Amino acid sequence: MKDHNHNPSKFFPKLINVQVHLLNLLSCFLIFGGGLLLGIVLASSYLKDSSFILQIAQLSISSSSSSSSSPSNNADITHELYSPNDSVTMSNMTEVHVGAFEEFLKPPKVWHDMDDEELFWRASMAPRISEYPFHRVPKVAFMFLTKGPIHLAPLWEKFFQGHQGLYSIYIHSDPSYNESSHTESPIFHGRRIPSQRVEWGHVNLIEAESRLIANALLDISNQRFVLLSEACIPLFNFSTVYSYLMNTNQTFVQVYDDPSAVGRGRYSESYYPQITLDQWRKGSQWVEMDRDLAIEVVSDQKYYTTLQKLCVGYCFADEHYLPTFMNIRFPEKNSNRSVTWVDWTRGGPHPVEYASTDVTVELLNILRTSTWCEYNGRGTNVCFLFARKFAPNSLDNLLRIAPQVMQFDTDIRSTS
């Protein structure tokens, strides 16, 4: 009887061959399945990205459409680059990108939720290419450091009238000020920036000044920056002020060495270890600067931080920070004078305040042309563009006299 048992020497090799074939089949299946899965994932990702791009493009069109339909005082680029009803295809993606650039150039809203650290960081950004790839109309940023309402606003309205697009306004007032409690002038309405408390003689004064400069830098069209108070008035019409500031490469920060107790006497090596006594300077708080200097001011992490941390109590940093900063960093581009008249002839911690009875044609003419200075290398008697300190009750006389003396009416007619 035959033996039906398989020969073990033949059985095991066959078993191994079967297992190898199965493994090969399994490997092929896994490779095929993995490739299929990868293809599905990549296809899905591509479709998502395409959808995302289209959504962004549509959002850009929607935003541009809504912004172009509502007027804006700060908009410098007003031509329509595409129709909001155009469909977004690859053929018009170039136009979409141009629209996004237009959106980028629009100045942000004055009111925002950035803290100082975020604000200064954003304001410190500057292009490395000096030429602008678009039509840019340079503006003057008028930065008002106030306690509350601007009582002389009607006079400033006459000054600004007819010159929309050539100026921007920023107001830093006490956080407790309730804007709704006063009738706000149209040109100042909605121009208040996020502010913090400011005390006379304290370091938070320079914090407020830097906050104003940083907010004004967010509008890329702002080229000149002038710091004013609610007690300031213009001494010339807008065209004269604009031309004076735009046609010079100098900055107007008063800088001088004061050996008295209110000058060098305020210096302490322990307070200001990064500043020597020979570098210490004094000057007017009311300054004017160009965009390059404004960026340097908000980017300063050395002298500003030193005063901010070590200047305690009545340290009067507003009279020393920028003059010392200019003396150390940029003495060659500075005029060493202010363009804002302030009368300190009566002595004391505060300047002369002009009341209603003080406002005359003679006074304004003295402030306008009685001083001799240098402008662009030449002598001139137009040295001060603004003046302070004018009391709220001086407004009526200013409105009666100033338009004639400062030629506001002629300035409006010449531009209309």
PDB file of N, CA and C in Angstrom, residues 215-266:
ATOM      1  N   ASN A 215       1.383 106.641  15.304  1.00  0.00           N
ATOM      2  CA  ASN A 215       0.096 106.546  14.609  1.00  0.00           C
ATOM      3  C   ASN A 215       0.124 107.278  13.278  1.00  0.00           C
ATOM      4  N   ALA A 216       0.772 108.425  13.237  1.00  0.00           N
ATOM      5  CA  ALA A 216       0.855 109.171  11.982  1.00  0.00           C
ATOM      6  C   ALA A 216       1.697 108.432  10.945  1.00  0.00           C
ATOM      7  N   LEU A 217       2.683 107.656  11.378  1.00  0.00           N
ATOM      8  CA  LEU A 217       3.529 106.908  10.450  1.00  0.00           C
ATOM      9  C   LEU A 217       2.764 105.791   9.746  1.00  0.00           C
ATOM     10  N   LEU A 218       1.652 105.355  10.306  1.00  0.00           N
ATOM     11  CA  LEU A 218       0.883 104.282   9.683  1.00  0.00           C
ATOM     12  C   LEU A 218       0.294 104.704   8.342  1.00  0.00           C
ATOM     13  N   ASP A 219       0.173 106.001   8.121  1.00  0.00           N
ATOM     14  CA  ASP A 219      -0.252 106.518   6.815  1.00  0.00           C
ATOM     15  C   ASP A 219       1.004 106.809   6.011  1.00  0.00           C
ATOM     16  N   ILE A 220       1.256 106.017   4.979  1.00  0.00           N
ATOM     17  CA  ILE A 220       2.501 106.118   4.224  1.00  0.00           C
ATOM     18  C   ILE A 220       2.613 107.426   3.455  1.00  0.00           C
ATOM     19  N   SER A 221       1.520 108.164   3.316  1.00  0.00           N
ATOM     20  CA  SER A 221       1.560 109.449   2.611  1.00  0.00           C
ATOM     21  C   SER A 221       2.034 110.592   3.503  1.00  0.00           C
ATOM     22  N   ASN A 222       2.036 110.411   4.805  1.00  0.00           N
ATOM     23  CA  ASN A 222       2.508 111.464   5.704  1.00  0.00           C
ATOM     24  C   ASN A 222       4.017 111.623   5.570  1.00  0.00           C
ATOM     25  N   GLN A 223       4.452 112.833   5.217  1.00  0.00           N
ATOM     26  CA  GLN A 223       5.869 113.111   4.990  1.00  0.00           C
ATOM     27  C   GLN A 223       6.466 114.023   6.049  1.00  0.00           C
ATOM     28  N   ARG A 224       5.674 114.956   6.557  1.00  0.00           N
ATOM     29  CA  ARG A 224       6.145 115.864   7.609  1.00  0.00           C
ATOM     30  C   ARG A 224       5.221 115.729   8.819  1.00  0.00           C
ATOM     31  N   PHE A 225       5.803 115.884  10.015  1.00  0.00           N
ATOM     32  CA  PHE A 225       5.090 115.618  11.259  1.00  0.00           C
ATOM     33  C   PHE A 225       5.307 116.801  12.211  1.00  0.00           C
ATOM     34  N   VAL A 226       4.226 117.471  12.579  1.00  0.00           N
ATOM     35  CA  VAL A 226       4.335 118.626  13.464  1.00  0.00           C
ATOM     36  C   VAL A 226       3.505 118.387  14.720  1.00  0.00           C
ATOM     37  N   LEU A 227       4.138 118.624  15.878  1.00  0.00           N
ATOM     38  CA  LEU A 227       3.478 118.437  17.167  1.00  0.00           C
ATOM     39  C   LEU A 227       2.919 119.764  17.652  1.00  0.00           C
ATOM     40  N   LEU A 228       1.637 119.752  18.020  1.00  0.00           N
ATOM     41  CA  LEU A 228       0.938 120.959  18.446  1.00  0.00           C
ATOM     42  C   LEU A 228       0.120 120.668  19.703  1.00  0.00           C
ATOM     43  N   SER A 229      -0.434 121.725  20.295  1.00  0.00           N
ATOM     44  CA  SER A 229      -1.326 121.564  21.441  1.00  0.00           C
ATOM     45  C   SER A 229      -2.659 122.218  21.127  1.00  0.00           C
ATOM     46  N   GLU A 230      -3.635 122.051  22.016  1.00  0.00           N
ATOM     47  CA  GLU A 230      -4.937 122.669  21.804  1.00  0.00           C
ATOM     48  C   GLU A 230      -4.862 124.186  21.916  1.00  0.00           C
ATOM     49  N   ALA A 231      -3.745 124.720  22.436  1.00  0.00           N
ATOM     50  CA  ALA A 231      -3.575 126.165  22.587  1.00  0.00           C
ATOM     51  C   ALA A 231      -2.760 126.778  21.456  1.00  0.00           C
ATOM     52  N   CYS A 232      -2.468 125.995  20.408  1.00  0.00           N
ATOM     53  CA  CYS A 232      -1.679 126.482  19.274  1.00  0.00           C
ATOM     54  C   CYS A 232      -2.589 127.074  18.198  1.00  0.00           C
ATOM     55  N   ILE A 233      -2.037 128.024  17.437  1.00  0.00           N
ATOM     56  CA  ILE A 233      -2.731 128.579  16.277  1.00  0.00           C
ATOM     57  C   ILE A 233      -1.756 128.599  15.096  1.00  0.00           C
ATOM     58  N   PRO A 234      -2.266 128.566  13.872  1.00  0.00           N
ATOM     59  CA  PRO A 234      -1.399 128.771  12.705  1.00  0.00           C
ATOM     60  C   PRO A 234      -1.126 130.262  12.518  1.00  0.00           C
ATOM     61  N   LEU A 235       0.056 130.604  12.031  1.00  0.00           N
ATOM     62  CA  LEU A 235       0.399 132.006  11.785  1.00  0.00           C
ATOM     63  C   LEU A 235       0.339 132.372  10.311  1.00  0.00           C
ATOM     64  N   PHE A 236       0.286 131.378   9.447  1.00  0.00           N
ATOM     65  CA  PHE A 236       0.196 131.598   8.006  1.00  0.00           C
ATOM     66  C   PHE A 236      -0.892 130.689   7.441  1.00  0.00           C
ATOM     67  N   ASN A 237      -1.251 130.911   6.190  1.00  0.00           N
ATOM     68  CA  ASN A 237      -2.249 130.051   5.570  1.00  0.00           C
ATOM     69  C   ASN A 237      -1.644 128.693   5.242  1.00  0.00           C
ATOM     70  N   PHE A 238      -2.491 127.759   4.866  1.00  0.00           N
ATOM     71  CA  PHE A 238      -2.058 126.382   4.682  1.00  0.00           C
ATOM     72  C   PHE A 238      -1.007 126.250   3.581  1.00  0.00           C
ATOM     73  N   SER A 239      -1.211 126.939   2.461  1.00  0.00           N
ATOM     74  CA  SER A 239      -0.274 126.820   1.340  1.00  0.00           C
ATOM     75  C   SER A 239       1.131 127.223   1.746  1.00  0.00           C
ATOM     76  N   THR A 240       1.246 128.283   2.534  1.00  0.00           N
ATOM     77  CA  THR A 240       2.564 128.742   2.988  1.00  0.00           C
ATOM     78  C   THR A 240       3.208 127.714   3.905  1.00  0.00           C
ATOM     79  N   VAL A 241       2.440 127.176   4.854  1.00  0.00           N
ATOM     80  CA  VAL A 241       2.964 126.182   5.792  1.00  0.00           C
ATOM     81  C   VAL A 241       3.382 124.912   5.050  1.00  0.00           C
ATOM     82  N   TYR A 242       2.534 124.460   4.156  1.00  0.00           N
ATOM     83  CA  TYR A 242       2.815 123.232   3.397  1.00  0.00           C
ATOM     84  C   TYR A 242       4.087 123.389   2.564  1.00  0.00           C
ATOM     85  N   SER A 243       4.196 124.491   1.856  1.00  0.00           N
ATOM     86  CA  SER A 243       5.372 124.727   1.019  1.00  0.00           C
ATOM     87  C   SER A 243       6.640 124.839   1.861  1.00  0.00           C
ATOM     88  N   TYR A 244       6.546 125.506   2.999  1.00  0.00           N
ATOM     89  CA  TYR A 244       7.696 125.708   3.887  1.00  0.00           C
ATOM     90  C   TYR A 244       8.252 124.365   4.369  1.00  0.00           C
ATOM     91  N   LEU A 245       7.358 123.468   4.742  1.00  0.00           N
ATOM     92  CA  LEU A 245       7.791 122.189   5.293  1.00  0.00           C
ATOM     93  C   LEU A 245       8.211 121.202   4.212  1.00  0.00           C
ATOM     94  N   MET A 246       7.539 121.192   3.082  1.00  0.00           N
ATOM     95  CA  MET A 246       7.841 120.227   2.038  1.00  0.00           C
ATOM     96  C   MET A 246       9.106 120.570   1.259  1.00  0.00           C
ATOM     97  N   ASN A 247       9.495 121.825   1.241  1.00  0.00           N
ATOM     98  CA  ASN A 247      10.628 122.246   0.429  1.00  0.00           C
ATOM     99  C   ASN A 247      11.925 122.379   1.209  1.00  0.00           C
ATOM    100  N   THR A 248      12.038 121.631   2.292  1.00  0.00           N
ATOM    101  CA  THR A 248      13.290 121.630   3.051  1.00  0.00           C
ATOM    102  C   THR A 248      13.630 120.211   3.472  1.00  0.00           C
ATOM    103  N   ASN A 249      14.936 119.947   3.602  1.00  0.00           N
ATOM    104  CA  ASN A 249      15.403 118.649   4.089  1.00  0.00           C
ATOM    105  C   ASN A 249      15.755 118.703   5.572  1.00  0.00           C
ATOM    106  N   GLN A 250      15.572 119.872   6.183  1.00  0.00           N
ATOM    107  CA  GLN A 250      15.904 120.022   7.597  1.00  0.00           C
ATOM    108  C   GLN A 250      14.730 119.638   8.491  1.00  0.00           C
ATOM    109  N   THR A 251      15.058 119.335   9.731  1.00  0.00           N
ATOM    110  CA  THR A 251      14.039 119.130  10.757  1.00  0.00           C
ATOM    111  C   THR A 251      14.092 120.318  11.715  1.00  0.00           C
ATOM    112  N   PHE A 252      13.009 120.517  12.446  1.00  0.00           N
ATOM    113  CA  PHE A 252      12.907 121.696  13.313  1.00  0.00           C
ATOM    114  C   PHE A 252      12.717 121.258  14.765  1.00  0.00           C
ATOM    115  N   VAL A 253      13.830 120.900  15.372  1.00  0.00           N
ATOM    116  CA  VAL A 253      13.871 120.520  16.780  1.00  0.00           C
ATOM    117  C   VAL A 253      14.839 121.476  17.469  1.00  0.00           C
ATOM    118  N   GLN A 254      14.336 122.260  18.405  1.00  0.00           N
ATOM    119  CA  GLN A 254      15.196 123.203  19.117  1.00  0.00           C
ATOM    120  C   GLN A 254      16.185 122.447  19.995  1.00  0.00           C
ATOM    121  N   VAL A 255      17.471 122.784  19.862  1.00  0.00           N
ATOM    122  CA  VAL A 255      18.530 122.106  20.611  1.00  0.00           C
ATOM    123  C   VAL A 255      19.515 123.152  21.113  1.00  0.00           C
ATOM    124  N   TYR A 256      19.732 123.196  22.421  1.00  0.00           N
ATOM    125  CA  TYR A 256      20.764 124.091  22.959  1.00  0.00           C
ATOM    126  C   TYR A 256      21.266 123.550  24.295  1.00  0.00           C
ATOM    127  N   ASP A 257      22.443 123.995  24.654  1.00  0.00           N
ATOM    128  CA  ASP A 257      23.086 123.581  25.909  1.00  0.00           C
ATOM    129  C   ASP A 257      22.783 124.644  26.961  1.00  0.00           C
ATOM    130  N   ASP A 258      22.033 124.268  27.975  1.00  0.00           N
ATOM    131  CA  ASP A 258      21.644 125.200  29.031  1.00  0.00           C
ATOM    132  C   ASP A 258      22.414 124.846  30.302  1.00  0.00           C
ATOM    133  N   PRO A 259      23.363 125.690  30.720  1.00  0.00           N
ATOM    134  CA  PRO A 259      24.180 125.365  31.898  1.00  0.00           C
ATOM    135  C   PRO A 259      23.468 125.581  33.233  1.00  0.00           C
ATOM    136  N   SER A 260      22.238 126.094  33.207  1.00  0.00           N
ATOM    137  CA  SER A 260      21.540 126.430  34.453  1.00  0.00           C
ATOM    138  C   SER A 260      20.949 125.194  35.121  1.00  0.00           C
ATOM    139  N   ALA A 261      20.253 125.455  36.232  1.00  0.00           N
ATOM    140  CA  ALA A 261      19.650 124.369  37.010  1.00  0.00           C
ATOM    141  C   ALA A 261      18.535 123.667  36.245  1.00  0.00           C
ATOM    142  N   VAL A 262      17.910 124.365  35.299  1.00  0.00           N
ATOM    143  CA  VAL A 262      16.830 123.747  34.530  1.00  0.00           C
ATOM    144  C   VAL A 262      17.343 123.166  33.213  1.00  0.00           C
ATOM    145  N   GLY A 263      18.662 123.137  33.062  1.00  0.00           N
ATOM    146  CA  GLY A 263      19.282 122.534  31.888  1.00  0.00           C
ATOM    147  C   GLY A 263      20.186 121.392  32.315  1.00  0.00           C
ATOM    148  N   ARG A 264      21.480 121.707  32.458  1.00  0.00           N
ATOM    149  CA  ARG A 264      22.424 120.687  32.925  1.00  0.00           C
ATOM    150  C   ARG A 264      22.121 120.232  34.348  1.00  0.00           C
ATOM    151  N   GLY A 265      21.443 121.101  35.086  1.00  0.00           N
ATOM    152  CA  GLY A 265      21.096 120.740  36.452  1.00  0.00           C
ATOM    153  C   GLY A 265      20.131 119.563  36.541  1.00  0.00           C
ATOM    154  N   ARG A 266      19.465 119.247  35.473  1.00  0.00           N
ATOM    155  CA  ARG A 266      18.538 118.114  35.461  1.00  0.00           C
ATOM    156  C   ARG A 266      19.228 116.810  35.041  1.00  0.00           C
TER     157      ARG A 266
END
